[in-house]
Coordinates of C-alpha atoms and ligand atoms in Angstrom, one line a residue:
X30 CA 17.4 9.9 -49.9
X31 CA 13.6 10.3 -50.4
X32 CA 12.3 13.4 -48.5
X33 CA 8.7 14.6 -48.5
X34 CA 10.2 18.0 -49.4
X35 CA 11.5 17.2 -52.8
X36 CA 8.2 15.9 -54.2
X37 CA 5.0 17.7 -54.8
X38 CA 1.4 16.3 -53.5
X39 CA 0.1 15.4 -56.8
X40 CA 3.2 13.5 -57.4
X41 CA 3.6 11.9 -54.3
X42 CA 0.0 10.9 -54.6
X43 CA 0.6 8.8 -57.8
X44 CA 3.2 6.7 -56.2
X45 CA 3.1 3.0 -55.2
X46 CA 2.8 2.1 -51.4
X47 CA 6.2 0.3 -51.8
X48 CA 7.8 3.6 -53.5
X49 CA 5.8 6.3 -50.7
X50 CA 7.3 4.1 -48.0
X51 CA 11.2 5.6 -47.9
X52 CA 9.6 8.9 -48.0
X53 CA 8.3 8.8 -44.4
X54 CA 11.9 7.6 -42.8
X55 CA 14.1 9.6 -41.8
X56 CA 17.9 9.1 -40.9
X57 CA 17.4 5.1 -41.6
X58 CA 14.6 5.2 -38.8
X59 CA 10.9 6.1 -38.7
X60 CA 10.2 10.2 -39.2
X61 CA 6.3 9.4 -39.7
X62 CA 4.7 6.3 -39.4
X63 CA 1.6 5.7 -41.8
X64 CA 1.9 3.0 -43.9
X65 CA 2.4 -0.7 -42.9
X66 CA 5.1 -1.0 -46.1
X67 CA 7.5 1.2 -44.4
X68 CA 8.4 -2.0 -42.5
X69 CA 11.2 -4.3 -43.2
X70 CA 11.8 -7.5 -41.3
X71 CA 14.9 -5.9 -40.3
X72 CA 12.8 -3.0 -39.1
X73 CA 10.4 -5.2 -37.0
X74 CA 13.4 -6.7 -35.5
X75 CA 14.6 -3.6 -34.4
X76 CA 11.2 -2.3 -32.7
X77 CA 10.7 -5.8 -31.0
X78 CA 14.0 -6.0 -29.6
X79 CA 13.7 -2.4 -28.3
X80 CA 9.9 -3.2 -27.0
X81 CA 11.0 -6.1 -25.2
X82 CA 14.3 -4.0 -23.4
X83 CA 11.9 -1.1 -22.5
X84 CA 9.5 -3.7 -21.1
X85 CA 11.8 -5.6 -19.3
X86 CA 13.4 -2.1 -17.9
X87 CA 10.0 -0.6 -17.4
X88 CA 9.7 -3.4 -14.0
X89 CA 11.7 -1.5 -11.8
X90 CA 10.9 2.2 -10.1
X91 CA 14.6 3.0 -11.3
X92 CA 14.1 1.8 -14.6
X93 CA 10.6 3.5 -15.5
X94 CA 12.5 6.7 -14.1
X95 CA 15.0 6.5 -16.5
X96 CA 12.7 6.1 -19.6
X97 CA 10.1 9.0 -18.2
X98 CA 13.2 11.2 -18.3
X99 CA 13.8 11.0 -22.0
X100 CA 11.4 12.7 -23.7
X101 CA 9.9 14.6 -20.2
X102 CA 10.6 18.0 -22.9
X103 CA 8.2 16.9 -25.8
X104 CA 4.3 16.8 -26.0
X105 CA 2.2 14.6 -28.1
X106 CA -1.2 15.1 -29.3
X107 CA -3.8 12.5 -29.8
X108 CA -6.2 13.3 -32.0
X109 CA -8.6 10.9 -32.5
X110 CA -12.0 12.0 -34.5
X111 CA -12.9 7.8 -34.5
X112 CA -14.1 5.8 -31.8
X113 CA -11.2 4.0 -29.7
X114 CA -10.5 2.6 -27.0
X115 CA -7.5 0.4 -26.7
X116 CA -5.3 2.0 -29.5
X117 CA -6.2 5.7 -27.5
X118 CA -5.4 4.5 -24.2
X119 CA -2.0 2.4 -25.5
X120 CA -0.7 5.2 -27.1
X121 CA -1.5 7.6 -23.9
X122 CA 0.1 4.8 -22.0
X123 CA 3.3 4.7 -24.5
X124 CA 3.2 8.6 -23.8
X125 CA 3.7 7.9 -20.5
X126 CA 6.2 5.9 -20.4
X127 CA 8.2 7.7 -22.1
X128 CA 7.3 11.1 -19.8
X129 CA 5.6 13.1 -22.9
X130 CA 3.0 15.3 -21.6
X131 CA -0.2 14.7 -23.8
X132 CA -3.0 16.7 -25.2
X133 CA -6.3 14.8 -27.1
X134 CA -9.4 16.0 -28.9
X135 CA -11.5 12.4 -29.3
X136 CA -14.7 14.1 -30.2
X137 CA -15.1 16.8 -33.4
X138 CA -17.9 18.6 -31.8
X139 CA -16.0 20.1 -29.5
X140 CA -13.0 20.7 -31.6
X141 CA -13.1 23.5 -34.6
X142 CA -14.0 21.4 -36.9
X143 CA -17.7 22.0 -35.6
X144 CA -17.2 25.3 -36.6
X145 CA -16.1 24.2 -40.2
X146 CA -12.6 24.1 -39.6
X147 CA -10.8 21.2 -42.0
X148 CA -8.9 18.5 -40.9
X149 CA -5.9 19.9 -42.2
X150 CA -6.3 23.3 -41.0
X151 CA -7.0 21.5 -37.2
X152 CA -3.4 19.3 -37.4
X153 CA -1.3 22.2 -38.7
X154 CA -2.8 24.2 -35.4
X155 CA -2.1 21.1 -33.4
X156 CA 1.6 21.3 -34.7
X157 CA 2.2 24.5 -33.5
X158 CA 1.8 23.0 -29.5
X159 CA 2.8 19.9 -29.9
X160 CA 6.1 17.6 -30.9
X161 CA 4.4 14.7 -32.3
X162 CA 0.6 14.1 -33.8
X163 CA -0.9 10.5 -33.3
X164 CA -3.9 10.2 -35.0
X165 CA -6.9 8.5 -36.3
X166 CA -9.2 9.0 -39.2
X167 CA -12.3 7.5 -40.8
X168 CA -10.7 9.3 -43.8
X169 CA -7.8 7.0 -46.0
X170 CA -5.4 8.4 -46.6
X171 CA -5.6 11.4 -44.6
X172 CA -2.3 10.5 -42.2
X173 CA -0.5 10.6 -45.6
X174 CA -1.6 14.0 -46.5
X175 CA -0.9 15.2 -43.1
X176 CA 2.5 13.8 -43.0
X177 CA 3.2 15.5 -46.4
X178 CA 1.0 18.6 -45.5
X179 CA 3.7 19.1 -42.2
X180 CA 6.5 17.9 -43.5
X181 CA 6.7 21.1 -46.3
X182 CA 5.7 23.4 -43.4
X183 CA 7.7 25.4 -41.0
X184 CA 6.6 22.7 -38.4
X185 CA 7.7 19.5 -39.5
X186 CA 6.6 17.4 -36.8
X187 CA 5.7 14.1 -37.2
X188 CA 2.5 12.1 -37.6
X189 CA 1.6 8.5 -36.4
X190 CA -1.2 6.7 -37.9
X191 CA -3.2 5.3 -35.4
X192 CA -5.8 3.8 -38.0
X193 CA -6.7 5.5 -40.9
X194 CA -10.2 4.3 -42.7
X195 CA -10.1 0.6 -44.0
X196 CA -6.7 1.2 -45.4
X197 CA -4.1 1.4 -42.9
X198 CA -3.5 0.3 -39.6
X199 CA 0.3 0.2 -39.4
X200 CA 1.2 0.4 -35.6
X201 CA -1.8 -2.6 -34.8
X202 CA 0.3 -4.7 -37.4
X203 CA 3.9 -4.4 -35.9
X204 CA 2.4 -5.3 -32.6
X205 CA 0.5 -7.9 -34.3
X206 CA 3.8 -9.4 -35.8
X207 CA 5.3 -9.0 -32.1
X208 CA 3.1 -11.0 -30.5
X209 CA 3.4 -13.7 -33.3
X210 CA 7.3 -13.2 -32.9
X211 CA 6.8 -13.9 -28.7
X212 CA 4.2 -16.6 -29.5
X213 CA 6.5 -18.2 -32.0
X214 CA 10.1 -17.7 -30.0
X215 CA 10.9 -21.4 -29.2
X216 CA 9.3 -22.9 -32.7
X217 CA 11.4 -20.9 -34.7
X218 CA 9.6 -17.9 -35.1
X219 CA 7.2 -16.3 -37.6
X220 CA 8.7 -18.2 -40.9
X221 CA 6.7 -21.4 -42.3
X222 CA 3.8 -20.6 -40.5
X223 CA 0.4 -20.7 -41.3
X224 CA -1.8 -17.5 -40.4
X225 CA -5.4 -17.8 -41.2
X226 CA -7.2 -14.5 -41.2
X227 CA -11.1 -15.1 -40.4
X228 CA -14.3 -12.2 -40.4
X229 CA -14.5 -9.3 -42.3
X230 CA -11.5 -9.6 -44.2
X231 CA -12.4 -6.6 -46.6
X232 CA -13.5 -3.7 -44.6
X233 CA -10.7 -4.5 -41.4
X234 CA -7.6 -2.5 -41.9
X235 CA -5.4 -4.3 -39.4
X236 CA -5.6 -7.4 -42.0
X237 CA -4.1 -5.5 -44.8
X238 CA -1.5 -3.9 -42.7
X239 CA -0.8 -7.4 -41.1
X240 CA -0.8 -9.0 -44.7
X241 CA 1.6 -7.3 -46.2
X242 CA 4.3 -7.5 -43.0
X243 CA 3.5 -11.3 -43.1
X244 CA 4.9 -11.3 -46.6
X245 CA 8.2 -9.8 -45.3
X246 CA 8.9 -13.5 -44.0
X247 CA 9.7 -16.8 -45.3
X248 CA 7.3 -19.7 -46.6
X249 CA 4.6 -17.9 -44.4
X250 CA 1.5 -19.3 -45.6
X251 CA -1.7 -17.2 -45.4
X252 CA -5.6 -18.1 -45.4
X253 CA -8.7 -15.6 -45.5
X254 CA -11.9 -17.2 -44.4
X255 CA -14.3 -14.7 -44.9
X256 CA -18.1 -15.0 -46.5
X257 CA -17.7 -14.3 -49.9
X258 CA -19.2 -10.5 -49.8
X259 CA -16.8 -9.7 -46.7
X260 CA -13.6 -11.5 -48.5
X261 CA -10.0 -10.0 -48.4
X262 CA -9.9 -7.5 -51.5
X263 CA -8.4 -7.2 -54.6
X264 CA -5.5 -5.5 -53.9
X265 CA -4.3 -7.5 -51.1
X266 CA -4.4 -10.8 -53.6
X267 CA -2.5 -9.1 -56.0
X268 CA 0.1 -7.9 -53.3
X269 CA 0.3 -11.0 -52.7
X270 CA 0.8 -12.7 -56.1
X271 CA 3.3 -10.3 -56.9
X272 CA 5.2 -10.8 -53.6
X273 CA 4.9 -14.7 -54.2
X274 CA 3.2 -15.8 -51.4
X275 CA 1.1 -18.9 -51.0
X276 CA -2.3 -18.0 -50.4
X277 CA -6.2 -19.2 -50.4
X278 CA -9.6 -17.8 -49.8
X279 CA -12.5 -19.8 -48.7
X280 CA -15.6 -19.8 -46.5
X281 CA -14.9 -23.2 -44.5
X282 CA -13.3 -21.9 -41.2
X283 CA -13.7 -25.8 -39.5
X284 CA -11.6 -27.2 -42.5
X285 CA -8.9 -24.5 -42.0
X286 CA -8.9 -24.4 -38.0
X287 CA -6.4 -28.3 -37.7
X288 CA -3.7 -26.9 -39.5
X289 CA -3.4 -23.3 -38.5
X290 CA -0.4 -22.3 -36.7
X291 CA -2.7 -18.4 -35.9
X292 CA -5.9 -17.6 -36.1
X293 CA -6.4 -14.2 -36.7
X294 CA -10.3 -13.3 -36.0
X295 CA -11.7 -9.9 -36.3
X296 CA -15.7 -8.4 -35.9
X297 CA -18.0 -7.3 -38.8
X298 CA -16.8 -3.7 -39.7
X299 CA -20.3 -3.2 -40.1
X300 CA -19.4 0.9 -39.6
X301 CA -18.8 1.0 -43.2
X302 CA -22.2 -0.3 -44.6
X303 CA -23.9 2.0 -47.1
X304 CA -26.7 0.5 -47.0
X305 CA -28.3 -0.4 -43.5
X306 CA -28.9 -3.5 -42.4
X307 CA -25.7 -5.0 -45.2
X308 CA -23.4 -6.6 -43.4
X309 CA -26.7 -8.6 -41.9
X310 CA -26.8 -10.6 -45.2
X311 CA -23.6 -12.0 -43.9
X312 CA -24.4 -15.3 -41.4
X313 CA -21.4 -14.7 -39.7
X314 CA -21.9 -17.7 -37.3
X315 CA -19.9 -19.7 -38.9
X316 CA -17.0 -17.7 -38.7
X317 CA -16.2 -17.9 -34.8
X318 CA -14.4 -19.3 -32.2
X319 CA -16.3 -21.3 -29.6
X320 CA -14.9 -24.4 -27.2
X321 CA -15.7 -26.5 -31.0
X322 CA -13.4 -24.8 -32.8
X323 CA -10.9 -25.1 -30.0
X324 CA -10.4 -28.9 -29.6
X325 CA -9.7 -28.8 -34.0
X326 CA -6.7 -26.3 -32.9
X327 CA -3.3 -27.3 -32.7
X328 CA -1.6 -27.5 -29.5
X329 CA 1.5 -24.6 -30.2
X330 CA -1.2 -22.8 -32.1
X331 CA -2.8 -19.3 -31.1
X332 CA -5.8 -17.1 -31.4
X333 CA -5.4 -13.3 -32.0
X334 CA -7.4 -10.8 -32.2
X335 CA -6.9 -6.5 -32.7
X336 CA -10.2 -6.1 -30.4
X337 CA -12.8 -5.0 -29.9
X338 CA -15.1 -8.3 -30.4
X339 CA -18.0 -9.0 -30.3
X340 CA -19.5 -12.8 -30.6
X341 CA -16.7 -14.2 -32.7
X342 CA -14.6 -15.2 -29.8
X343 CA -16.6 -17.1 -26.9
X344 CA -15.6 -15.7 -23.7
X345 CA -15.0 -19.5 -22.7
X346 CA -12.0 -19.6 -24.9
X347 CA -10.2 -16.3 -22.9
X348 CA -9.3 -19.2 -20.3
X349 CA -7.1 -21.4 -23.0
X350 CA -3.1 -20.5 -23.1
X351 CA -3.5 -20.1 -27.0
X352 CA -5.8 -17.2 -26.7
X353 CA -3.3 -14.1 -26.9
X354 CA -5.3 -11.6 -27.9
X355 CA -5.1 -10.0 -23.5
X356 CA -1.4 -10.0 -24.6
X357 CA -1.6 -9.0 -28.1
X358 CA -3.1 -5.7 -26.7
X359 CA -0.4 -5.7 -24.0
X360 CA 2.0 -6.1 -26.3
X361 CA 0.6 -2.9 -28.3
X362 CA 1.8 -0.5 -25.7
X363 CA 5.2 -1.7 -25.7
X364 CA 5.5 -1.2 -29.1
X365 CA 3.9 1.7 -29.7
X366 CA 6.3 3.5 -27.3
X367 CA 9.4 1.7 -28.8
X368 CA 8.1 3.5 -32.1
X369 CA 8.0 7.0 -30.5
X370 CA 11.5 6.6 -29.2
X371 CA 12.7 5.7 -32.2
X372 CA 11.0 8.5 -33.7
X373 CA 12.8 10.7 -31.7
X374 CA 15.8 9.0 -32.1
X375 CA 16.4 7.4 -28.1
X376 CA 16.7 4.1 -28.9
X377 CA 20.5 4.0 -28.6
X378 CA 20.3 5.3 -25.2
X379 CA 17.5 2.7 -24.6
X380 CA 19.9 0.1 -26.0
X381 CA 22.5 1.3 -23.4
X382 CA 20.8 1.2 -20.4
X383 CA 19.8 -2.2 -20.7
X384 CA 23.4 -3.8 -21.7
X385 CA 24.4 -1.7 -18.8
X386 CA 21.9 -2.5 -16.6
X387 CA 21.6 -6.5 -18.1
X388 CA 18.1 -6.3 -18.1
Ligands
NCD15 C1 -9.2 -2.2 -34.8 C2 -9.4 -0.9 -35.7 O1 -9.7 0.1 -35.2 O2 -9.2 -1.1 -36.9 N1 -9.2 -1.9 -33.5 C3 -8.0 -1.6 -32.9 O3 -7.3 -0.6 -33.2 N2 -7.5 -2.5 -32.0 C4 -10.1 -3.3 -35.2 C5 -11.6 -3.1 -35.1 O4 -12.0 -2.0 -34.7 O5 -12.3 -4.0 -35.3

């Protein structure tokens, strides 16, 4: 067993993605959750099965009852020191759910850290009052730390990444992969499909996340359409290669549009410019989804997107069945609160319920 106790930070550090990833389980089952390759296909069985049961028991008064009683005796804290809106309120929601009482600092001014207080220093305070930390960083990396930092401390509570920098956006790419397992239910699911991946494809973290769980499939295909200065990076490709997956890169989005079985859009991450006005010198027009684009699509196919947007979805297109992305975020809550409860180790009791129950 890998445990973040038997391995110094410097060590830790110099380790693979692939080779950090047992390190944050626990028990066979998540203990943190910060990287996207701590997934297994088996793994994003498990959480969709268990999202759809606490979905489906979530319908009735009795049922939400029931799942607001198990974890009524933990807290969570959501600390968020990067604008959100959806991921925040889907994780408050998951809280809910589940009947954890929440706490949240969204705004460093009026935390400690406007005093000079580290980011460390502020999530080893928020361990001492709280049984889980979601969390999200403009800082890479820094979930990792944390979950290392807490896990060698006499508060070992554990850490959910809820977006960290461009790296890492592991929860928005299991709920990505549930929506595409829902979307693809009755045409054999989410292997041999084609996933084209369109907008800033270097700066968004929910496409690295989501590109690596694609490979985790069979024959799934995958395009970035991107302009060339916004392309998927280097890393990813090589992921990629080495994982033998078929992929291409271009910056013709109509030629890719008739044969996509999802496309994946996302908005200029133009947060991350150094310089201002640089992600300007991108025309991004031709990288979005109007009424044009939609007659190219194929019938079965859909559109996703993590939100927010901005122009490169037409609101026109929100009307079409294969526009998911209302559901996609829908979709987010349930499995960011099958996550938790696996976390804390209720999914069997979950499980139960609903075979007893038949829901
Ligand atoms: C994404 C993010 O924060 O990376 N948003 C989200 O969590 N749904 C995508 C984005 O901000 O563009």
């Amino acid at each position: 067993m890998s445990l973040l106790t038997d391995i110094s930070w410097e060590s830790f550090q110099k380790l693979t993605l692939c080779e950090k990833a047992p390190y944050f389980r626990s028990n066979g089952h998540e203990g943190h959750v910060i990287i996207a390759q701590q997934f297994d296909r088996e793994r994003l069985d498990a959480l969709g099965n268990l999202a759809t049961r606490i979905r489906r028991i979530a319908k009735s008064h009795e049922g939400l009852d029931f799942l607001q009683s198990l974890l009524s005796h933990r807290r969570a804290m959501l600390y968020f020191s990067q604008p959100s809106t959806r991921t925040f309120l889907s994780f408050l929601a998951a809280c809910e759910i589940l009947g954890l009482k929440t706490g949240e600092v969204r705004d460093a001014s009026t935390s400690s850290e406007f005093k000079g207080e580290s980011q460390e220093d502020s999530v080893r305070t928020f361990s001492s009052y709280f049984d889980l930390i979601v969390m999200r960083s403009k800082i890479g990396g820094l979930a990792e730390r944390m979950a290392w930092l807490l896990s060698n401390s006499e508060r070992p509570v554990p850490i959910l990444n809820a977006g960290s920098g461009k790296d890492q956006h592991p929860t928005q790419a299991v709920l990505d992969i549930y929506t595409l397992q829902r979307s693809f239910e009755k045409s054999g699911g989410i292997d041999g499909k084609r996933v084209v991946f369109v907008g800033d494809l270097l700066r968004g973290r929910t496409v690295r996340s989501l590109s690596f769980l694609l490979t985790q499939y069979r024959d799934v295909e995958q395009v970035f359409v991107a302009p060339p200065q916004l392309q998927v990076a280097e890393d990813i490709q090589a992921m990629l290669t080495s994982a033998g997956v078929q992929f291409s890169l271009t910056d013709d989005f109509q030629s890719q549009i008739p044969d996509a079985d999802a496309i994946y859009m996302t908005r200029v991450q133009d947060e991350w410019d150094t310089q201002q006005g640089e992600s300007e010198k991108a025309d991004i027009s031709k990288f979005c989804l109007g009424m044009d684009e939609l007659a190219l699509m194929k019938p079965a196919s859909v559109i996703m997107h993590p939100l927010p947007r901005r122009e490169e979805i037409a609101v026109e297109v929100d009307h079409d069945p294969r526009a998911v992305y209302w559901r996609q975020m829908r979709n987010g809550m349930w499995v960011r609160a099958a996550m938790i409860a696996t976390i804390f180790e209720k999914h069997k009791r979950i499980e139960a319920y609903a075979n007893e129950h038949a829901v």
